[in-house]
Amino acid sequence: MGYFLLRTICIAIVRLLLALHGGSRVEGSAHVPRTGGVLLCPNHISDFDPPTVGALVPRIVWFMAKSELFSMRFLSWLLPRVRAFPIKRDSADRTALSKAEELLKAGEAVIIFPEGGGNAEGTLQPLHPGALLVALRAKVPVVPVALINTNKVLPYGAIKLQRSPRPVTVIFGEPLDFSDLYGKKGAVEEATRRLTERLAQMLDQPIPEGKPQKHD
């Protein structure tokens, strides 16, 4: 099955599921550059986050996804065909990071969830620096993405969709330009700090403290 046909089918299914389970709305679509390399960094509160972003983002995207998914029978077939590639979580997976960098330099849009995984509390967690390292190396803008209520449709750890009392909301923020950090010492840490603050602001949540969580 061709990519564009499969993508169209997947988007239609996800949008139908959203409509049947409380609806959805999108804000800030104009903030996503329609051409050129761009990294999109959403918060992560549900396993329904990746399909939601993929169905509502206004351009074709690539996904970085946890390697465990690629060992599941159906997903091992589907994910590569919808432009997802694996990363070994909680490790410096150079292969995955290099793949993301190459795509960005080639003018593609890539989605990386910088928290590295979801959490039962549904709150923003400290970000892993790998996503920002890739953005700085590829010299591309970063679009923060706030996902709200996806965990009402599919709670953390659940496998059955539920009806949300409020629509799932996807907010695409203004792109963050890190050109002032290129080649500077501490650039990754500063870029991570800026993205963390922006996501916390968009989600109306406190800035998370501590080290990034592991998701074994």
XYZ file of N, CA and C in Angstrom:
648
model
N 0.844 -1.191 0.000
C 0.000 0.000 0.000
C 0.878 1.238 0.000
N 0.586 2.195 -0.872
C 1.382 3.397 -0.963
C 1.277 4.253 0.277
N 2.343 5.020 0.530
C 2.388 5.832 1.747
C 1.224 6.809 1.823
N 0.954 7.541 0.754
C -0.058 8.595 0.819
C -1.456 8.025 1.024
N -1.741 6.866 0.410
C -3.033 6.227 0.635
C -3.149 5.748 2.070
N -2.097 5.102 2.588
C -2.112 4.608 3.962
C -2.226 5.764 4.947
N -1.498 6.843 4.678
C -1.565 8.023 5.550
C -2.978 8.590 5.579
N -3.617 8.677 4.422
C -4.980 9.205 4.349
C -5.942 8.348 5.148
N -5.787 7.028 5.039
C -6.651 6.103 5.785
C -6.429 6.255 7.286
N -5.158 6.319 7.703
C -4.847 6.445 9.133
C -5.386 7.748 9.709
N -5.226 8.833 8.968
C -5.730 10.131 9.435
C -7.239 10.095 9.583
N -7.921 9.506 8.617
C -9.378 9.428 8.678
C -9.838 8.616 9.884
N -9.145 7.510 10.166
C -9.515 6.665 11.313
C -9.309 7.415 12.625
N -8.155 8.084 12.767
C -7.869 8.791 14.011
C -8.850 9.943 14.214
N -9.143 10.676 13.161
C -10.095 11.791 13.290
C -11.490 11.300 13.624
N -11.861 10.151 13.088
C -13.161 9.569 13.426
C -13.185 9.161 14.892
N -12.113 8.539 15.354
C -12.044 8.130 16.760
C -12.106 9.350 17.682
N -11.431 10.411 17.303
C -11.492 11.631 18.105
C -12.917 12.184 18.136
N -13.571 12.195 16.986
C -14.938 12.714 16.914
C -15.890 11.894 17.774
N -15.669 10.583 17.825
C -16.550 9.701 18.592
C -16.265 9.716 20.088
N -15.116 10.251 20.478
C -14.720 10.206 21.891
C -14.495 11.593 22.488
N -15.288 12.549 22.055
C -15.258 13.866 22.682
C -14.866 15.008 21.769
N -14.410 14.692 20.571
C -14.073 15.751 19.629
C -12.640 16.245 19.762
N -12.270 17.148 18.877
C -10.918 17.703 18.894
C -10.927 19.110 18.334
N -9.916 19.857 18.691
C -9.721 21.179 18.105
C -8.226 21.464 18.023
N -7.872 22.314 17.080
C -6.477 22.632 16.806
C -6.282 24.142 16.881
N -5.205 24.548 17.511
C -4.838 25.959 17.561
C -3.411 26.126 17.050
N -3.176 27.214 16.333
C -1.818 27.566 15.936
C -1.251 26.801 14.764
N -2.102 26.253 13.905
C -1.592 25.504 12.751
C -0.661 26.342 11.896
N -0.922 27.637 11.834
C -0.104 28.529 11.011
C 1.324 28.629 11.513
N 1.577 28.202 12.742
C 2.936 28.271 13.296
C 3.839 27.155 12.778
N 3.250 26.161 12.128
C 4.053 25.057 11.594
C 4.527 25.429 10.194
N 5.834 25.595 9.983
C 6.329 25.912 8.642
C 5.906 24.828 7.648
N 5.427 25.233 6.497
C 4.953 24.264 5.510
C 6.083 23.645 4.702
N 7.239 24.264 4.710
C 8.395 23.720 4.010
C 9.626 23.873 4.894
N 10.669 23.118 4.569
C 11.925 23.216 5.302
C 11.944 22.352 6.538
N 13.148 22.063 7.006
C 13.305 21.239 8.186
C 12.740 21.897 9.427
N 11.996 21.137 10.208
C 11.450 21.639 11.465
C 11.253 20.468 12.415
N 11.589 20.684 13.673
C 11.386 19.679 14.706
C 10.170 20.060 15.536
N 9.230 19.135 15.675
C 8.057 19.358 16.511
C 8.211 18.565 17.790
N 8.025 19.225 18.935
C 8.241 18.593 20.238
C 6.984 18.704 21.098
N 6.169 17.655 21.140
C 4.977 17.667 21.991
C 5.273 17.142 23.396
N 4.414 17.522 24.344
C 4.405 16.840 25.629
C 3.788 15.462 25.426
N 3.911 14.595 26.431
C 3.502 13.201 26.232
C 2.730 12.718 27.451
N 1.418 12.494 27.277
C 0.572 12.074 28.395
C -0.255 10.836 28.088
N -0.154 10.323 26.855
C -0.993 9.195 26.469
C -0.382 8.496 25.255
N -0.675 7.208 25.125
C -0.253 6.488 23.923
C -1.034 6.950 22.694
N -2.058 7.745 22.925
C -2.842 8.288 21.812
C -2.229 9.580 21.270
N -1.161 10.055 21.899
C -0.523 11.302 21.456
C 0.027 11.232 20.032
N 0.847 10.221 19.695
C 1.428 10.202 18.343
C 0.384 10.190 17.223
N -0.634 9.295 17.278
C -1.622 9.352 16.197
C -2.402 10.655 16.162
N -2.634 11.253 17.335
C -3.359 12.522 17.371
C -2.574 13.614 16.667
N -1.308 13.751 17.014
C -0.484 14.771 16.360
C -0.365 14.479 14.871
N -0.143 13.215 14.534
C 0.013 12.851 13.134
C -1.212 13.147 12.302
N -2.395 13.035 12.913
C -3.638 13.276 12.183
C -3.977 14.755 12.068
N -3.439 15.577 12.963
C -3.840 16.986 13.010
C -2.739 17.963 12.617
N -1.506 17.493 12.452
C -0.434 18.383 12.029
C -0.638 18.734 10.554
N -0.376 19.988 10.155
C -0.703 20.413 8.788
C 0.373 20.133 7.743
N 1.203 19.135 7.933
C 2.148 18.736 6.895
C 2.591 17.303 7.148
N 3.225 16.704 6.176
C 3.725 15.346 6.307
C 4.891 15.338 7.297
N 4.895 14.362 8.188
C 5.907 14.318 9.240
C 6.506 12.919 9.350
N 7.681 12.869 9.955
C 8.323 11.630 10.387
C 8.210 11.563 11.902
N 8.193 10.338 12.436
C 8.077 10.135 13.876
C 9.275 9.356 14.410
N 9.754 9.763 15.561
C 10.662 8.931 16.330
C 9.821 8.208 17.381
N 9.869 6.876 17.374
C 9.014 6.085 18.265
C 9.847 5.077 19.038
N 9.375 4.732 20.224
C 10.121 3.794 21.065
C 10.268 2.450 20.365
N 11.449 1.875 20.488
C 11.791 0.663 19.740
C 10.894 -0.516 20.094
N 10.339 -0.540 21.319
C 9.499 -1.662 21.726
C 8.306 -1.850 20.786
N 7.802 -0.750 20.235
C 6.636 -0.841 19.358
C 6.930 -1.626 18.088
N 8.183 -1.601 17.665
C 8.548 -2.249 16.417
C 8.678 -3.768 16.566
N 8.520 -4.264 17.782
C 8.533 -5.706 18.002
C 7.127 -6.285 18.032
N 6.109 -5.420 17.945
C 4.722 -5.874 17.938
C 4.302 -6.171 16.500
N 3.584 -7.250 16.338
C 3.346 -7.802 15.007
C 2.759 -6.786 14.025
N 1.617 -6.197 14.372
C 0.971 -5.268 13.440
C 1.762 -3.968 13.313
N 2.224 -3.445 14.452
C 2.937 -2.173 14.416
C 4.268 -2.278 13.686
N 4.901 -3.450 13.751
C 6.164 -3.616 13.039
C 5.974 -3.475 11.532
N 4.769 -3.778 11.072
C 4.430 -3.578 9.655
C 4.017 -2.136 9.383
N 3.180 -1.592 10.274
C 2.578 -0.272 10.040
C 3.563 0.880 10.211
N 4.308 0.894 11.322
C 5.100 2.068 11.671
C 6.088 2.502 10.585
N 6.892 1.603 10.031
C 7.801 2.058 8.981
C 7.068 2.626 7.770
N 5.842 2.167 7.538
C 5.078 2.604 6.373
C 4.416 3.957 6.580
N 4.369 4.430 7.841
C 3.855 5.783 8.102
C 4.988 6.699 8.567
N 6.213 6.341 8.155
C 7.397 7.163 8.371
C 7.761 7.319 9.850
N 7.704 6.221 10.563
C 8.206 6.182 11.941
C 9.497 5.371 11.964
N 10.410 5.763 12.836
C 11.664 5.027 12.990
C 11.966 4.881 14.476
N 12.655 3.796 14.861
C 12.787 3.462 16.290
C 13.928 4.186 16.994
N 13.749 4.352 18.295
C 14.820 4.822 19.170
C 14.791 3.986 20.439
N 15.970 3.621 20.919
C 16.085 2.921 22.193
C 16.044 3.965 23.296
N 14.998 3.919 24.084
C 14.807 4.946 25.105
C 15.843 4.847 26.213
N 16.077 6.010 26.859
C 16.996 6.099 27.998
C 18.410 5.686 27.623
N 18.773 5.949 26.367
C 20.133 5.657 25.922
C 20.503 6.664 24.846
N 21.798 6.814 24.630
C 22.261 7.700 23.564
C 22.225 6.919 22.254
N 21.038 6.794 21.690
C 20.849 6.023 20.464
C 21.313 6.864 19.276
N 22.578 6.727 18.936
C 23.155 7.565 17.893
C 22.529 7.306 16.532
N 22.121 6.063 16.294
C 21.503 5.746 15.009
C 20.216 6.528 14.816
N 19.367 6.533 15.853
C 18.096 7.253 15.768
C 18.314 8.761 15.685
N 19.231 9.279 16.488
C 19.486 10.717 16.470
C 20.081 11.163 15.141
N 20.947 10.341 14.581
C 21.536 10.660 13.274
C 20.473 10.639 12.184
N 19.549 9.662 12.270
C 18.451 9.580 11.316
C 17.606 10.848 11.374
N 17.274 11.297 12.582
C 16.477 12.514 12.732
C 17.223 13.723 12.175
N 18.504 13.810 12.461
C 19.303 14.934 11.970
C 19.342 14.954 10.442
N 19.528 13.796 9.834
C 19.574 13.713 8.373
C 18.248 14.158 7.754
N 17.140 13.724 8.345
C 15.828 14.119 7.833
C 15.615 15.623 7.933
N 15.990 16.196 9.060
C 15.824 17.639 9.252
C 16.672 18.421 8.260
N 17.890 17.994 8.073
C 18.774 18.673 7.122
C 18.259 18.549 5.691
N 17.488 17.490 5.429
C 16.913 17.284 4.104
C 15.605 18.050 3.912
N 15.210 18.825 4.938
C 14.014 19.646 4.817
C 12.723 18.995 5.274
N 12.841 17.900 6.032
C 11.652 17.196 6.511
C 11.207 17.717 7.879
N 9.960 17.401 8.222
C 9.435 17.681 9.560
C 9.517 16.392 10.377
N 10.035 16.501 11.586
C 10.217 15.333 12.451
C 9.571 15.609 13.805
N 8.883 14.599 14.328
C 8.274 14.705 15.656
C 9.065 13.857 16.643
N 9.520 14.495 17.718
C 10.179 13.795 18.820
C 9.495 14.219 20.117
N 9.152 13.240 20.938
C 8.571 13.532 22.256
C 9.718 13.628 23.262
N 10.120 14.822 23.647
C 11.346 14.964 24.443
C 11.262 14.485 25.883
N 10.047 14.204 26.384
C 9.944 13.621 27.721
C 10.358 12.152 27.708
N 10.321 11.539 26.535
C 10.747 10.148 26.410
C 9.664 9.131 26.702
N 8.524 9.576 27.197
C 7.424 8.664 27.512
C 6.356 9.396 28.299
N 5.218 8.752 28.456
C 4.118 9.373 29.180
C 4.239 9.186 30.681
N 3.252 9.699 31.405
C 3.228 9.526 32.856
C 1.789 9.573 33.343
N 1.535 8.867 34.435
C 0.176 8.726 34.945
C -0.409 10.048 35.437
N 0.449 10.982 35.862
C -0.035 12.248 36.399
C -0.539 13.191 35.304
N -0.084 12.980 34.072
C -0.498 13.856 32.988
C 0.128 15.227 33.054
N 1.274 15.338 33.731
C 1.947 16.626 33.868
C 3.261 16.619 33.090
N 3.719 17.803 32.742
C 4.966 17.932 32.012
C 6.135 17.467 32.868
N 7.000 16.632 32.282
C 8.161 16.096 32.974
C 9.444 16.718 32.407
N 10.562 16.645 33.147
C 11.831 17.163 32.621
C 12.154 16.533 31.261
N 12.696 17.341 30.369
C 12.942 16.899 29.000
C 14.324 16.274 28.842
N 14.384 15.240 28.033
C 15.677 14.693 27.635
C 16.312 15.649 26.624
N 17.626 15.816 26.651
C 18.277 16.809 25.793
C 18.485 16.369 24.346
N 18.259 15.080 24.039
C 18.571 14.586 22.697
C 17.860 15.321 21.588
N 16.582 15.646 21.795
C 15.814 16.330 20.760
C 16.426 17.687 20.426
N 16.829 18.412 21.462
C 17.400 19.736 21.234
C 18.784 19.651 20.630
N 19.535 18.604 20.978
C 20.838 18.383 20.356
C 20.677 18.215 18.849
N 19.678 17.432 18.449
C 19.423 17.206 17.030
C 19.039 18.511 16.336
N 18.167 19.289 16.965
C 17.728 20.553 16.360
C 18.889 21.521 16.178
N 19.759 21.577 17.174
C 20.903 22.484 17.088
C 21.891 22.025 16.016
N 22.110 20.735 15.910
C 23.031 20.217 14.899
C 22.479 20.415 13.489
N 21.170 20.261 13.344
C 20.546 20.425 12.026
C 20.233 21.887 11.712
N 20.306 22.741 12.749
C 20.032 24.177 12.603
C 18.623 24.433 12.068
N 17.640 23.873 12.773
C 16.240 24.036 12.389
C 15.447 24.607 13.562
N 14.320 25.256 13.283
C 13.458 25.741 14.367
C 12.747 24.584 15.051
N 12.302 24.857 16.263
C 11.574 23.852 17.053
C 10.178 24.392 17.365
N 9.171 23.618 16.996
C 7.790 24.007 17.285
C 7.321 23.243 18.522
N 7.043 23.949 19.633
C 6.480 23.269 20.811
C 5.018 22.923 20.552
N 4.605 21.755 20.995
C 3.235 21.298 20.771
C 2.625 20.890 22.105
N 1.514 21.509 22.453
C 0.814 21.179 23.698
C -0.350 20.259 23.395
N -0.336 19.084 24.011
C -1.426 18.120 23.877
C -2.235 18.121 25.169
N -3.525 18.327 25.023
C -4.415 18.438 26.183
C -5.583 17.467 26.011
N -5.828 16.682 27.043
C -6.971 15.754 27.130
C -6.813 14.464 26.327
N -5.687 14.229 25.698
C -5.514 12.919 25.062
C -5.548 11.807 26.107
N -5.117 12.133 27.332
C -5.152 11.131 28.399
C -6.565 10.905 28.944
N -7.504 11.731 28.516
C -8.905 11.470 28.865
C -9.506 10.458 27.898
N -8.997 10.452 26.662
C -9.461 9.490 25.671
C -8.783 8.136 25.878
N -7.483 8.165 26.132
C -6.749 6.930 26.414
C -5.846 7.179 27.615
N -6.317 6.888 28.826
C -5.516 7.120 30.032
C -4.200 6.360 29.989
N -3.229 6.867 30.712
C -1.909 6.252 30.769
C -2.018 4.797 31.212
N -1.461 3.900 30.419
C -1.490 2.478 30.741
C -2.736 1.744 30.300
N -3.736 2.463 29.795
C -4.984 1.830 29.367
C -4.868 1.354 27.920
N -5.763 0.451 27.532
C -5.773 -0.038 26.154
C -7.116 0.211 25.467
N -8.091 0.733 26.218
C -9.422 0.971 25.668
C -9.724 2.462 25.665
N -10.217 2.958 24.524
C -10.553 4.371 24.405
C -11.786 4.696 25.241
N -11.798 5.910 25.798
C -12.924 6.392 26.579
C -13.397 7.726 26.003
N -14.598 8.107 26.322
C -15.111 9.393 25.866
C -14.635 10.487 26.810
N -14.005 11.499 26.253
C -13.505 12.605 27.059
C -14.622 13.616 27.305
N -14.697 14.181 28.519
C -15.711 15.213 28.778
C -15.403 16.525 28.070
N -14.152 16.665 27.616
C -13.741 17.873 26.896
C -12.962 17.467 25.651
N -13.003 18.275 24.600
C -12.312 17.909 23.361
C -10.803 17.801 23.561
N -10.200 16.901 22.827
C -8.742 16.864 22.738
C -8.293 18.137 22.030
N -7.301 18.788 22.600
C -6.799 20.033 22.019
C -5.327 19.887 21.684
N -4.977 20.320 20.478
C -3.588 20.341 20.037
C -3.229 21.781 19.721
N -2.218 22.286 20.432
C -1.784 23.676 20.241
C -0.367 23.684 19.690
N -0.213 24.244 18.500
C 1.112 24.404 17.909
C 1.613 25.806 18.256
N 2.715 25.864 18.994
C 3.251 27.154 19.412
C 4.125 27.791 18.354
N 4.469 29.028 18.577
C 5.372 29.721 17.666
C 6.731 29.020 17.663
N 7.353 28.890 16.493
C 8.651 28.211 16.422
C 9.702 28.905 17.287
N 10.515 28.102 17.941
C 11.623 28.614 18.731
C 12.871 28.649 17.850
N 13.492 29.797 17.777
C 14.698 29.986 16.963
C 15.907 29.942 17.888
N 16.748 28.937 17.693
C 17.929 28.767 18.544
C 19.217 29.173 17.835
N 19.102 29.979 16.796
C 20.295 30.347 16.021
C 21.320 31.095 16.856
N 20.868 31.761 17.921
C 21.805 32.481 18.775
C 22.664 31.537 19.616
N 22.300 30.245 19.614
C 23.026 29.270 20.425
C 23.987 28.409 19.616
N 23.921 28.495 18.296
C 24.743 27.615 17.467
C 26.225 27.778 17.808
N 26.852 26.638 18.098
C 28.287 26.631 18.350
C 28.707 27.124 19.712
N 27.756 27.421 20.583
C 28.086 27.963 21.895
C 28.087 26.876 22.968
N 28.929 27.053 23.960
C 28.980 26.131 25.084
C 27.677 26.200 25.869
N 27.169 25.031 26.260
C 25.925 24.980 27.024
C 24.683 25.204 26.188
N 24.812 25.116 24.863
C 23.679 25.397 23.980
C 22.535 24.414 24.189
N 22.845 23.127 24.335
C 21.793 22.122 24.481
C 21.003 22.366 25.763
N 21.717 22.650 26.836
C 21.046 22.895 28.122
C 20.141 24.129 28.040
N 20.627 25.184 27.403
C 19.841 26.406 27.294
C 18.628 26.198 26.395
N 18.813 25.493 25.282
C 17.692 25.217 24.389
C 16.642 24.356 25.092
N 17.092 23.384 25.864
C 16.173 22.527 26.617
C 15.393 23.350 27.633
N 16.080 24.275 28.283
C 15.407 25.144 29.256
C 14.328 25.988 28.590
N 14.639 26.551 27.434
C 13.671 27.407 26.742
C 12.449 26.613 26.290
N 12.684 25.420 25.755
C 11.556 24.601 25.314
C 10.709 24.172 26.504
N 11.349 23.799 27.598
C 10.613 23.397 28.797
C 9.719 24.530 29.277
N 10.259 25.727 29.337
C 9.479 26.874 29.802
C 8.303 27.166 28.878
N 8.545 27.054 27.565
C 7.460 27.332 26.623
C 6.342 26.300 26.732
N 6.705 25.024 26.828
C 5.680 23.989 26.969
C 4.897 24.164 28.266
N 5.595 24.460 29.358
C 4.916 24.663 30.636
C 3.938 25.832 30.541
N 4.344 26.878 29.848
C 3.472 28.046 29.668
C 2.244 27.679 28.846
N 2.443 26.948 27.756
C 1.327 26.567 26.895
C 0.350 25.637 27.597
N 0.877 24.785 28.481
C 0.041 23.839 29.213
C -0.521 24.423 30.503
N -0.046 25.625 30.855
C -0.430 26.263 32.124
C -0.090 25.348 33.297
N 1.150 24.857 33.292
C 1.644 23.969 34.336
C 2.956 24.500 34.890
N 3.344 24.060 36.080
C 4.635 24.470 36.636
C 5.795 23.929 35.792
N 6.909 24.621 35.826
C 8.110 24.139 35.163
C 8.625 22.932 35.935
N 8.796 21.781 35.293
C 9.230 20.584 36.024
C 10.662 20.711 36.518
N 10.925 20.093 37.643
C 12.269 20.108 38.218
C 12.839 18.693 38.251
N 14.154 18.619 38.393
C 14.800 17.316 38.493
C 15.330 16.830 37.158
N 15.707 15.558 37.129
C 16.291 14.947 35.949
C 15.203 14.251 35.119
N 15.465 14.075 33.826
C 14.504 13.356 32.985
C 14.241 11.950 33.520
N 13.012 11.500 33.374
C 12.646 10.187 33.866
C 13.126 9.093 32.931
N 13.373 7.922 33.504
C 13.646 6.750 32.689
C 12.352 5.981 32.493
N 12.232 5.335 31.345
C 11.014 4.599 31.022
C 11.375 3.176 30.639
N 11.812 2.408 31.616
C 12.229 1.044 31.354
C 11.016 0.155 31.010
